């Protein structure tokens, strides 16, 4: 069916395959697959000179053989063997792009997953449903993804609506119905049937006709919360006519979930309300909700909730979310978030994009950033364009080293400590601190290294080229015992540079002063 956002078909090519070769026990299969994935990635990004093609091919062959073994083990007689194989597939699918490898094995893998859903027990069904979601993410909205969804949709619905099935399996099936339908539903009937199925479950938490709040255990509430989130995901691709029905049938009832004693269900309800408001205003800029004042009072109470019977973490998380929801409903201000991955950024500035990103982040886990970089489906959904083709040199040039990351985090932590302490800082001169001007050790177009005393050095990175003969006056401000802020005002060329600030003080007690000052440049300060 036509979707409310553009979505191109899944393109092949440019994907990294996986390969594996050695025999392994069922318990170690998941970790070994991930190890092969990591080694393949490292070989591709930093190849050894003279062995690039050979090493890459060997890594791919090893990882692919390991995945073939996992697929075969999903048909094993032992439940433990099948579960370990499913876990291995889950790790591989979430951490790498494997569409080219999986296209040739789609029918076999689909049959294996269907058997695990029908014949397996609670845990096996739950893992199999998660693998189905990841498989659809791998295939995208192309024919292979549609075939997987059509084949397994009825089985997922049967388990999800079966009250005798385990809550863990129903939980995973709810997620799979939302993700797979969002990606691969090509008919309006598929979307409507999934929405209706999800509504039938989470609506059990709505306030009853007599005004009483339904009583459910925590596991059932978690199921209702996950179901509501999957329903909200599918709402984002519904046509305006269907949105209007949701506004009539669900918007009056969703505020009742704000009274739930489960914090995740309250938050899911608040986000669903904000999502419906956003979609309603998109189709009708003059949209007005009759009970806006009453709704805002509830949101304000939750945003300022300080009741001691609620857990401290629950109160903190709840207050942040409901402040955002309340501001959006009252002032139409949506919270913004920036997700960094590689050298790119994803901007989350609407409730629709937030719901979609959260859904994929939940299922992909730590692999979401890799998929944002390389998965054409996610890049199409978030309008990121075609995947960037970066060579190994470009990747290394844009990668922050562990030491630089440590320095950045350390400086940020120190700055936070400084801001919180609210201690008046005193300006110090270089003479007062060290008894003389700092000695220049080395310098280039990117930075200069100053020796402040025998056990400390300071690295200053200007925003542009530093003239080799420039002169500057130096003043320092003490932030704490380990961190100093350096300010330099230039006296002689270049005139375009006025000041520098920063940035790190590094202890080098293991170095001798003579080593630091052995070959100073002929530049005075």
Short mmCIF file of C-alpha atoms in Angstrom, two decimals:
data_model
loop_
_atom_site.label_atom_id
_atom_site.label_comp_id
_atom_site.label_asym_id
_atom_site.label_seq_id
_atom_site.Cartn_x
_atom_site.Cartn_y
_atom_site.Cartn_z
CA UNK A 1 0.00 0.00 0.00
CA UNK A 2 1.20 3.57 -0.48
CA UNK A 3 3.05 4.81 2.60
CA UNK A 4 3.02 8.31 4.04
CA UNK A 5 6.78 8.53 3.50
CA UNK A 6 8.88 7.64 0.49
CA UNK A 7 10.56 4.25 0.59
CA UNK A 8 12.66 2.85 -2.20
CA UNK A 9 13.20 -0.81 -2.90
CA UNK A 10 16.09 -2.68 -1.36
CA UNK A 11 19.19 -2.41 -3.51
CA UNK A 12 21.80 -5.11 -3.70
CA UNK A 13 25.53 -4.76 -3.85
CA UNK A 14 28.18 -3.15 -1.74
CA UNK A 15 27.41 -5.40 1.25
CA UNK A 16 29.90 -7.23 3.42
CA UNK A 17 29.34 -10.97 3.53
CA UNK A 18 30.00 -13.28 6.48
CA UNK A 19 31.90 -16.49 6.55
CA UNK A 20 33.08 -19.13 9.21
CA UNK A 21 34.76 -22.46 9.18
CA UNK A 22 35.69 -24.24 12.40
CA UNK A 23 33.50 -26.53 14.47
CA UNK A 24 32.18 -25.00 17.70
CA UNK A 25 30.00 -25.98 20.59
CA UNK A 26 26.42 -24.68 20.74
CA UNK A 27 27.21 -22.55 23.79
CA UNK A 28 30.05 -20.69 22.02
CA UNK A 29 28.33 -20.23 18.66
CA UNK A 30 27.00 -16.72 19.25
CA UNK A 31 30.31 -15.33 20.50
CA UNK A 32 32.25 -16.97 17.66
CA UNK A 33 29.94 -15.56 14.99
CA UNK A 34 30.35 -12.08 16.46
CA UNK A 35 34.12 -12.60 16.61
CA UNK A 36 34.20 -13.52 12.93
CA UNK A 37 32.06 -10.48 12.14
CA UNK A 38 34.45 -8.21 14.00
CA UNK A 39 37.55 -9.67 12.37
CA UNK A 40 36.00 -9.33 8.92
CA UNK A 41 35.21 -5.69 9.62
CA UNK A 42 38.69 -4.93 10.92
CA UNK A 43 40.32 -6.64 7.96
CA UNK A 44 38.22 -4.62 5.54
CA UNK A 45 38.95 -1.30 7.25
CA UNK A 46 42.66 -1.71 8.05
CA UNK A 47 44.07 -4.34 5.67
CA UNK A 48 47.63 -5.54 6.02
CA UNK A 49 49.85 -4.46 3.20
CA UNK A 50 50.25 -7.16 0.55
CA UNK A 51 47.55 -9.44 2.03
CA UNK A 52 44.42 -7.31 1.68
CA UNK A 53 42.48 -9.43 -0.81
CA UNK A 54 43.51 -12.76 0.73
CA UNK A 55 42.70 -11.79 4.32
CA UNK A 56 39.33 -10.30 3.40
CA UNK A 57 38.32 -13.37 1.43
CA UNK A 58 39.36 -15.73 4.23
CA UNK A 59 37.44 -13.75 6.84
CA UNK A 60 34.32 -13.75 4.67
CA UNK A 61 34.54 -17.49 4.06
CA UNK A 62 34.94 -18.25 7.76
CA UNK A 63 31.99 -16.09 8.82
CA UNK A 64 29.72 -17.41 6.06
CA UNK A 65 30.42 -21.03 6.96
CA UNK A 66 29.62 -20.27 10.58
CA UNK A 67 26.28 -18.74 9.58
CA UNK A 68 25.46 -21.77 7.44
CA UNK A 69 26.11 -23.94 10.47
CA UNK A 70 23.76 -21.77 12.55
CA UNK A 71 20.98 -22.09 9.97
CA UNK A 72 21.40 -25.87 9.92
CA UNK A 73 21.28 -26.01 13.73
CA UNK A 74 17.89 -24.25 13.83
CA UNK A 75 16.50 -27.58 12.60
CA UNK A 76 18.28 -29.63 15.26
CA UNK A 77 16.47 -32.01 17.60
CA UNK A 78 17.77 -30.40 20.78
CA UNK A 79 15.94 -27.29 21.99
CA UNK A 80 19.22 -25.98 23.42
CA UNK A 81 20.91 -26.35 20.03
CA UNK A 82 18.12 -24.49 18.28
CA UNK A 83 18.12 -21.67 20.83
CA UNK A 84 21.88 -21.20 20.58
CA UNK A 85 21.65 -21.14 16.79
CA UNK A 86 18.89 -18.53 16.93
CA UNK A 87 20.94 -16.43 19.35
CA UNK A 88 23.88 -16.59 16.94
CA UNK A 89 21.70 -15.45 14.05
CA UNK A 90 20.31 -12.66 16.20
CA UNK A 91 23.82 -11.38 16.97
CA UNK A 92 24.93 -11.59 13.34
CA UNK A 93 21.79 -9.97 11.87
CA UNK A 94 21.89 -7.06 14.29
CA UNK A 95 25.60 -6.32 13.88
CA UNK A 96 26.18 -6.64 10.12
CA UNK A 97 24.56 -6.26 6.70
CA UNK A 98 23.99 -9.77 5.31
CA UNK A 99 21.29 -9.30 2.68
CA UNK A 100 23.33 -10.76 -0.20
CA UNK A 101 24.10 -13.90 1.79
CA UNK A 102 20.51 -14.29 3.05
CA UNK A 103 18.71 -13.81 -0.28
CA UNK A 104 19.94 -17.20 -1.49
CA UNK A 105 18.73 -18.88 1.72
CA UNK A 106 15.46 -17.03 2.30
CA UNK A 107 13.14 -20.02 1.82
CA UNK A 108 15.22 -22.33 4.02
CA UNK A 109 15.56 -19.75 6.77
CA UNK A 110 11.87 -18.84 6.66
CA UNK A 111 10.88 -22.49 7.00
CA UNK A 112 13.26 -22.93 9.94
CA UNK A 113 11.86 -19.89 11.75
CA UNK A 114 8.28 -21.00 11.15
CA UNK A 115 9.08 -24.38 12.64
CA UNK A 116 10.69 -22.77 15.69
CA UNK A 117 7.56 -20.67 16.24
CA UNK A 118 5.17 -23.60 15.90
CA UNK A 119 7.12 -26.34 17.67
CA UNK A 120 9.30 -24.40 20.09
CA UNK A 121 8.63 -23.43 23.68
CA UNK A 122 8.55 -19.99 25.27
CA UNK A 123 12.18 -18.89 24.97
CA UNK A 124 12.68 -20.40 21.53
CA UNK A 125 9.55 -18.68 20.21
CA UNK A 126 10.65 -15.34 21.64
CA UNK A 127 14.11 -15.51 20.03
CA UNK A 128 12.68 -16.73 16.72
CA UNK A 129 10.27 -13.77 16.58
CA UNK A 130 13.18 -11.39 17.18
CA UNK A 131 15.19 -13.03 14.38
CA UNK A 132 12.18 -12.57 12.07
CA UNK A 133 12.19 -8.84 12.80
CA UNK A 134 15.92 -8.65 12.06
CA UNK A 135 15.48 -10.68 8.88
CA UNK A 136 12.93 -8.18 7.57
CA UNK A 137 15.33 -5.35 8.41
CA UNK A 138 18.01 -7.14 6.38
CA UNK A 139 15.76 -7.62 3.35
CA UNK A 140 14.00 -4.26 3.57
CA UNK A 141 10.83 -3.49 1.62
CA UNK A 142 11.80 -5.57 -1.42
CA UNK A 143 10.09 -8.78 -2.55
CA UNK A 144 12.08 -11.01 -0.19
CA UNK A 145 10.96 -8.99 2.83
CA UNK A 146 7.33 -9.06 1.70
CA UNK A 147 7.48 -12.84 1.24
CA UNK A 148 8.89 -13.35 4.75
CA UNK A 149 6.13 -11.22 6.28
CA UNK A 150 3.32 -12.88 4.32
CA UNK A 151 4.57 -16.35 5.21
CA UNK A 152 4.99 -15.75 8.95
CA UNK A 153 2.33 -13.13 9.68
CA UNK A 154 -0.43 -15.60 10.56
CA UNK A 155 1.85 -17.59 12.89
CA UNK A 156 2.95 -14.42 14.69
CA UNK A 157 -0.66 -13.28 15.15
CA UNK A 158 -1.72 -16.69 16.47
CA UNK A 159 0.98 -16.69 19.15
CA UNK A 160 0.43 -13.03 20.02
CA UNK A 161 -3.32 -13.43 20.57
CA UNK A 162 -3.02 -16.80 22.34
CA UNK A 163 -3.53 -16.07 26.05
CA UNK A 164 -2.08 -19.46 26.94
CA UNK A 165 1.24 -18.64 25.23
CA UNK A 166 4.09 -17.30 27.33
CA UNK A 167 4.22 -13.54 27.83
CA UNK A 168 7.83 -13.47 26.60
CA UNK A 169 6.82 -15.03 23.27
CA UNK A 170 3.81 -12.71 22.93
CA UNK A 171 6.05 -9.73 23.72
CA UNK A 172 8.48 -10.62 20.91
CA UNK A 173 5.65 -11.35 18.49
CA UNK A 174 4.15 -7.91 19.17
CA UNK A 175 7.48 -6.32 18.26
CA UNK A 176 7.80 -8.50 15.15
CA UNK A 177 4.30 -7.60 13.95
CA UNK A 178 5.07 -3.90 14.30
CA UNK A 179 8.53 -3.98 12.67
CA UNK A 180 7.69 -6.41 9.85
CA UNK A 181 4.40 -4.73 8.97
CA UNK A 182 6.07 -1.32 8.99
CA UNK A 183 8.77 -2.54 6.60
CA UNK A 184 7.11 -5.10 4.36
CA UNK A 185 3.30 -4.68 4.38
CA UNK A 186 2.31 -4.09 0.75
CA UNK A 187 -1.46 -4.31 1.16
CA UNK A 188 -3.80 -2.09 3.17
CA UNK A 189 -5.45 -5.20 4.60
CA UNK A 190 -2.18 -6.32 6.19
CA UNK A 191 -1.75 -2.97 7.94
CA UNK A 192 -5.36 -2.87 9.16
CA UNK A 193 -5.27 -6.45 10.44
CA UNK A 194 -2.06 -5.84 12.41
CA UNK A 195 -3.42 -2.61 13.90
CA UNK A 196 -6.65 -4.33 14.92
CA UNK A 197 -4.75 -7.24 16.45
CA UNK A 198 -2.52 -4.93 18.50
CA UNK A 199 -5.46 -2.76 19.61
CA UNK A 200 -7.30 -5.80 20.95
CA UNK A 201 -4.51 -6.45 23.45
CA UNK A 202 -3.38 -3.07 24.82
CA UNK A 203 -6.98 -1.77 25.03
CA UNK A 204 -7.42 -4.17 27.97
CA UNK A 205 -5.56 -1.56 30.05
CA UNK A 206 -8.09 1.18 29.24
CA UNK A 207 -10.23 2.41 32.13
CA UNK A 208 -13.41 0.35 32.41
CA UNK A 209 -16.90 1.68 31.80
CA UNK A 210 -17.51 2.07 35.55
CA UNK A 211 -14.39 4.24 35.88
CA UNK A 212 -12.23 1.61 37.58
CA UNK A 213 -8.64 0.96 36.55
CA UNK A 214 -7.95 -2.62 35.34
CA UNK A 215 -5.63 -4.67 37.52
CA UNK A 216 -2.81 -6.51 35.72
CA UNK A 217 0.46 -7.99 36.87
CA UNK A 218 3.74 -6.35 35.82
CA UNK A 219 4.42 -8.84 33.01
CA UNK A 220 1.02 -8.22 31.43
CA UNK A 221 1.53 -4.47 31.74
CA UNK A 222 4.90 -4.84 29.98
CA UNK A 223 3.14 -6.71 27.17
CA UNK A 224 0.52 -3.96 26.86
CA UNK A 225 3.27 -1.33 26.81
CA UNK A 226 5.19 -3.08 24.04
CA UNK A 227 1.98 -3.62 22.09
CA UNK A 228 1.08 0.06 22.36
CA UNK A 229 4.53 1.02 21.07
CA UNK A 230 4.20 -1.33 18.07
CA UNK A 231 0.73 0.09 17.38
CA UNK A 232 2.15 3.64 17.54
CA UNK A 233 4.84 2.65 15.04
CA UNK A 234 2.22 1.47 12.54
CA UNK A 235 0.12 4.59 13.11
CA UNK A 236 2.97 6.65 11.61
CA UNK A 237 2.34 5.12 8.13
CA UNK A 238 -1.46 5.30 8.21
CA UNK A 239 -3.40 7.56 5.80
CA UNK A 240 -5.19 10.66 7.21
CA UNK A 241 -8.60 8.95 7.08
CA UNK A 242 -7.37 6.22 9.41
CA UNK A 243 -5.71 8.79 11.69
CA UNK A 244 -9.08 10.49 12.14
CA UNK A 245 -10.59 7.22 13.39
CA UNK A 246 -7.77 6.83 15.89
CA UNK A 247 -8.40 10.34 17.16
CA UNK A 248 -12.06 9.48 17.71
CA UNK A 249 -11.57 6.02 19.21
CA UNK A 250 -8.28 6.16 21.12
CA UNK A 251 -7.36 9.75 21.98
CA UNK A 252 -10.19 10.02 24.57
CA UNK A 253 -9.07 6.72 26.17
CA UNK A 254 -5.28 6.99 26.13
CA UNK A 255 -5.15 9.63 28.93
CA UNK A 256 -6.64 6.98 31.21
CA UNK A 257 -3.40 4.98 30.88
CA UNK A 258 -1.58 7.88 32.53
CA UNK A 259 -3.08 6.63 35.79
CA UNK A 260 -1.39 3.23 35.47
CA UNK A 261 0.97 2.16 38.25
CA UNK A 262 3.49 0.99 35.61
CA UNK A 263 5.92 3.75 34.62
CA UNK A 264 6.74 2.32 31.17
CA UNK A 265 3.04 2.06 30.30
CA UNK A 266 2.47 5.65 31.44
CA UNK A 267 5.37 6.85 29.29
CA UNK A 268 4.24 4.83 26.26
CA UNK A 269 0.76 6.33 26.61
CA UNK A 270 2.17 9.87 26.88
CA UNK A 271 4.30 9.39 23.76
CA UNK A 272 1.33 7.91 21.87
CA UNK A 273 -0.78 10.96 22.80
CA UNK A 274 1.95 13.32 21.55
CA UNK A 275 2.24 11.27 18.35
CA UNK A 276 -1.51 11.49 17.66
CA UNK A 277 -1.48 15.23 18.33
CA UNK A 278 1.40 15.66 15.88
CA UNK A 279 -0.31 13.64 13.14
CA UNK A 280 -3.61 15.44 13.74
CA UNK A 281 -1.97 18.87 13.47
CA UNK A 282 -0.16 17.78 10.34
CA UNK A 283 -3.44 17.00 8.57
CA UNK A 284 -5.37 19.87 10.18
CA UNK A 285 -3.46 22.88 11.49
CA UNK A 286 -6.58 24.04 13.35
CA UNK A 287 -6.95 20.76 15.25
CA UNK A 288 -8.35 21.21 18.76
CA UNK A 289 -8.86 18.59 21.43
CA UNK A 290 -11.90 19.13 23.64
CA UNK A 291 -10.24 18.03 26.89
CA UNK A 292 -6.89 19.73 26.39
CA UNK A 293 -6.99 21.53 29.75
CA UNK A 294 -7.76 18.35 31.67
CA UNK A 295 -5.06 16.46 29.77
CA UNK A 296 -2.47 19.16 30.46
CA UNK A 297 -3.29 19.04 34.17
CA UNK A 298 -2.54 15.31 34.21
CA UNK A 299 0.68 15.82 32.27
CA UNK A 300 1.77 18.62 34.59
CA UNK A 301 1.12 16.44 37.63
CA UNK A 302 3.27 13.66 36.15
CA UNK A 303 5.96 16.12 35.06
CA UNK A 304 6.28 17.37 38.65
CA UNK A 305 5.53 14.09 40.42
CA UNK A 306 7.44 13.75 43.70
CA UNK A 307 5.45 10.98 45.37
CA UNK A 308 7.76 8.85 47.46
CA UNK A 309 5.90 5.63 46.71
CA UNK A 310 7.30 5.79 43.17
CA UNK A 311 10.90 4.73 42.59
CA UNK A 312 13.37 7.60 42.27
CA UNK A 313 14.52 6.52 38.80
CA UNK A 314 10.91 6.17 37.67
CA UNK A 315 10.13 9.70 38.83
CA UNK A 316 13.17 11.15 37.08
CA UNK A 317 12.48 9.39 33.78
CA UNK A 318 8.78 10.18 33.92
CA UNK A 319 9.29 13.88 34.64
CA UNK A 320 11.58 14.34 31.65
CA UNK A 321 9.23 12.64 29.18
CA UNK A 322 6.05 14.31 30.37
CA UNK A 323 7.64 17.76 30.37
CA UNK A 324 8.36 17.23 26.67
CA UNK A 325 4.84 15.96 25.99
CA UNK A 326 3.24 18.84 27.88
CA UNK A 327 5.33 21.48 26.09
CA UNK A 328 4.44 19.94 22.73
CA UNK A 329 0.71 19.92 23.40
CA UNK A 330 0.69 23.43 24.85
CA UNK A 331 3.35 25.19 22.75
CA UNK A 332 3.91 22.78 19.81
CA UNK A 333 7.58 22.50 20.77
CA UNK A 334 9.04 19.08 20.03
CA UNK A 335 12.22 17.94 21.82
CA UNK A 336 15.25 17.57 19.58
CA UNK A 337 17.99 14.97 19.68
CA UNK A 338 21.08 14.36 17.57
CA UNK A 339 22.31 10.81 16.96
CA UNK A 340 25.93 10.60 15.81
CA UNK A 341 27.17 7.59 13.85
CA UNK A 342 30.48 7.56 12.03
CA UNK A 343 30.93 10.99 10.47
CA UNK A 344 27.17 11.50 10.03
CA UNK A 345 24.33 12.73 12.24
CA UNK A 346 20.64 11.86 12.46
CA UNK A 347 18.34 14.61 13.74
CA UNK A 348 15.28 13.54 15.73
CA UNK A 349 12.95 16.53 15.72
CA UNK A 350 9.45 15.02 15.56
CA UNK A 351 7.54 12.45 17.58
CA UNK A 352 7.13 10.33 14.44
CA UNK A 353 10.89 10.11 13.87
CA UNK A 354 11.42 9.45 17.58
CA UNK A 355 9.00 6.51 17.58
CA UNK A 356 10.54 5.01 14.44
CA UNK A 357 14.11 5.42 15.71
CA UNK A 358 13.27 3.99 19.14
CA UNK A 359 11.65 0.95 17.50
CA UNK A 360 14.73 0.14 15.42
CA UNK A 361 17.09 0.94 18.30
CA UNK A 362 15.24 -1.50 20.56
CA UNK A 363 15.46 -4.38 18.08
CA UNK A 364 19.00 -3.69 16.78
CA UNK A 365 20.57 -2.72 20.09
CA UNK A 366 24.18 -1.62 19.74
CA UNK A 367 24.08 -2.43 16.01
CA UNK A 368 21.72 0.45 15.21
CA UNK A 369 24.58 2.80 14.31
CA UNK A 370 26.12 0.28 11.91
CA UNK A 371 22.76 -0.16 10.20
CA UNK A 372 22.27 3.60 10.01
CA UNK A 373 25.59 3.77 8.17
CA UNK A 374 25.12 0.86 5.77
CA UNK A 375 21.50 -0.38 5.70
CA UNK A 376 19.70 1.17 2.72
CA UNK A 377 16.30 0.61 4.33
CA UNK A 378 17.10 2.69 7.41
CA UNK A 379 18.88 5.33 5.36
CA UNK A 380 15.80 5.62 3.16
CA UNK A 381 13.43 5.83 6.14
CA UNK A 382 15.46 8.60 7.80
CA UNK A 383 16.29 10.31 4.48
CA UNK A 384 20.04 9.92 4.87
CA UNK A 385 20.73 9.21 1.20
CA UNK A 386 22.87 6.43 -0.21
CA UNK A 387 25.48 4.86 2.11
CA UNK A 388 28.77 6.74 2.12
CA UNK A 389 31.63 4.93 0.43
CA UNK A 390 34.68 5.66 2.60
CA UNK A 391 38.08 4.09 2.10
CA UNK A 392 40.24 2.89 4.98
CA UNK A 393 42.25 6.12 5.07
CA UNK A 394 39.11 8.26 5.36
CA UNK A 395 37.75 6.06 8.14
CA UNK A 396 40.99 6.29 10.12
CA UNK A 397 41.17 10.05 9.58
CA UNK A 398 37.72 10.57 11.07
CA UNK A 399 38.06 8.09 13.91
CA UNK A 400 38.76 9.50 17.36
CA UNK A 401 41.51 7.66 19.19
CA UNK A 402 40.92 6.20 22.62
CA UNK A 403 43.30 8.74 24.15
CA UNK A 404 41.54 11.68 22.50
CA UNK A 405 38.16 10.33 23.62
CA UNK A 406 39.49 9.98 27.16
CA UNK A 407 40.76 13.55 27.12
CA UNK A 408 37.46 14.86 25.81
CA UNK A 409 35.46 12.99 28.44
CA UNK A 410 37.86 14.07 31.16
CA UNK A 411 37.61 17.72 30.14
CA UNK A 412 33.82 17.51 29.99
CA UNK A 413 33.69 15.92 33.45
CA UNK A 414 35.97 18.56 34.90
CA UNK A 415 33.89 21.32 33.33
CA UNK A 416 30.72 19.88 34.86
CA UNK A 417 32.41 19.69 38.25
CA UNK A 418 33.51 23.28 37.91
CA UNK A 419 30.01 24.47 36.99
CA UNK A 420 28.42 22.63 39.89
CA UNK A 421 30.88 23.79 42.50
CA UNK A 422 30.30 27.46 41.60
CA UNK A 423 33.70 28.36 42.98
CA UNK A 424 35.05 31.75 42.00
CA UNK A 425 38.05 31.20 39.75
CA UNK A 426 41.11 33.35 39.98
CA UNK A 427 43.24 34.40 37.00
CA UNK A 428 46.90 33.43 37.27
CA UNK A 429 49.84 34.64 35.24
CA UNK A 430 52.37 32.22 33.86
CA UNK A 431 55.12 33.74 36.02
CA UNK A 432 53.03 33.24 39.15
CA UNK A 433 52.30 29.62 38.34
CA UNK A 434 55.59 28.36 36.96
CA UNK A 435 58.11 31.08 37.61
CA UNK A 436 58.66 31.84 33.94
CA UNK A 437 57.29 31.58 30.44
CA UNK A 438 56.49 28.12 29.09
CA UNK A 439 59.01 26.56 26.70
CA UNK A 440 57.89 25.55 23.23
CA UNK A 441 58.67 21.90 22.54
CA UNK A 442 57.29 21.41 19.04
CA UNK A 443 54.63 22.74 16.75
CA UNK A 444 52.95 22.24 13.39
CA UNK A 445 49.97 23.54 11.48
CA UNK A 446 47.57 21.81 13.85
CA UNK A 447 48.95 22.25 17.33
CA UNK A 448 51.75 23.42 19.59
CA UNK A 449 53.14 21.65 22.67
CA UNK A 450 54.19 23.82 25.61
CA UNK A 451 56.32 22.60 28.53
CA UNK A 452 54.91 24.23 31.64
CA UNK A 453 57.12 22.52 34.22
CA UNK A 454 59.04 19.23 34.46
CA UNK A 455 55.90 17.18 35.06
CA UNK A 456 53.28 18.87 32.90
CA UNK A 457 52.82 19.70 29.25
CA UNK A 458 50.01 21.51 27.49
CA UNK A 459 48.80 20.79 23.96
CA UNK A 460 46.97 23.65 22.26
CA UNK A 461 45.08 23.05 19.01
CA UNK A 462 44.20 26.26 17.15
CA UNK A 463 41.33 26.48 14.68
CA UNK A 464 43.64 27.39 11.80
CA UNK A 465 47.32 27.33 10.84
CA UNK A 466 49.66 28.68 13.49
CA UNK A 467 52.28 31.04 12.10
CA UNK A 468 55.78 29.77 13.09
CA UNK A 469 57.00 33.22 14.15
CA UNK A 470 53.90 34.48 15.95
CA UNK A 471 54.23 35.81 19.51
CA UNK A 472 51.61 35.75 22.22
CA UNK A 473 51.02 36.59 25.85
CA UNK A 474 49.85 33.66 27.94
CA UNK A 475 47.50 33.66 30.91
CA UNK A 476 46.11 30.63 32.70
CA UNK A 477 43.06 29.94 34.80
CA UNK A 478 43.10 27.09 37.29
CA UNK A 479 40.03 24.87 37.01
CA UNK A 480 41.17 22.31 39.56
CA UNK A 481 44.30 20.44 40.58
CA UNK A 482 44.56 18.61 37.26
CA UNK A 483 43.05 20.95 34.66
CA UNK A 484 44.03 24.43 33.57
CA UNK A 485 42.50 26.69 30.95
CA UNK A 486 45.07 28.47 28.80
CA UNK A 487 44.37 31.78 27.06
CA UNK A 488 46.81 33.17 24.51
CA UNK A 489 46.53 36.60 22.89
CA UNK A 490 48.63 37.04 19.76
CA UNK A 491 50.93 40.08 19.50
CA UNK A 492 52.64 39.47 16.15
CA UNK A 493 51.51 37.70 13.04
CA UNK A 494 49.10 36.39 12.00
CA UNK A 495 46.77 39.33 12.79
CA UNK A 496 43.64 37.33 11.98
CA UNK A 497 44.12 35.09 15.03
CA UNK A 498 43.19 36.81 18.28
CA UNK A 499 42.97 34.14 20.94
CA UNK A 500 43.16 30.47 21.72
CA UNK A 501 41.71 28.53 24.57
CA UNK A 502 42.44 25.32 26.01
CA UNK A 503 42.35 22.53 26.60
CA UNK A 504 44.24 19.73 28.33
CA UNK A 505 46.94 19.25 30.92
CA UNK A 506 48.72 15.90 30.80
CA UNK A 507 50.92 14.51 33.53
CA UNK A 508 54.24 13.20 32.20
CA UNK A 509 56.11 12.41 35.40
CA UNK A 510 57.96 9.54 33.74
CA UNK A 511 59.73 11.92 31.34
CA UNK A 512 62.87 13.88 32.12
CA UNK A 513 62.82 17.68 31.70
CA UNK A 514 65.82 17.44 29.37
CA UNK A 515 63.83 15.12 27.13
CA UNK A 516 61.00 17.61 26.92
CA UNK A 517 63.22 20.60 26.23
CA UNK A 518 66.02 18.97 24.25
CA UNK A 519 65.12 20.44 20.82
CA UNK A 520 62.94 23.51 21.24
CA UNK A 521 61.92 25.36 18.10
CA UNK A 522 63.41 28.77 17.49
CA UNK A 523 60.21 30.57 18.40
CA UNK A 524 59.85 32.88 21.36
CA UNK A 525 56.74 33.67 23.35
#
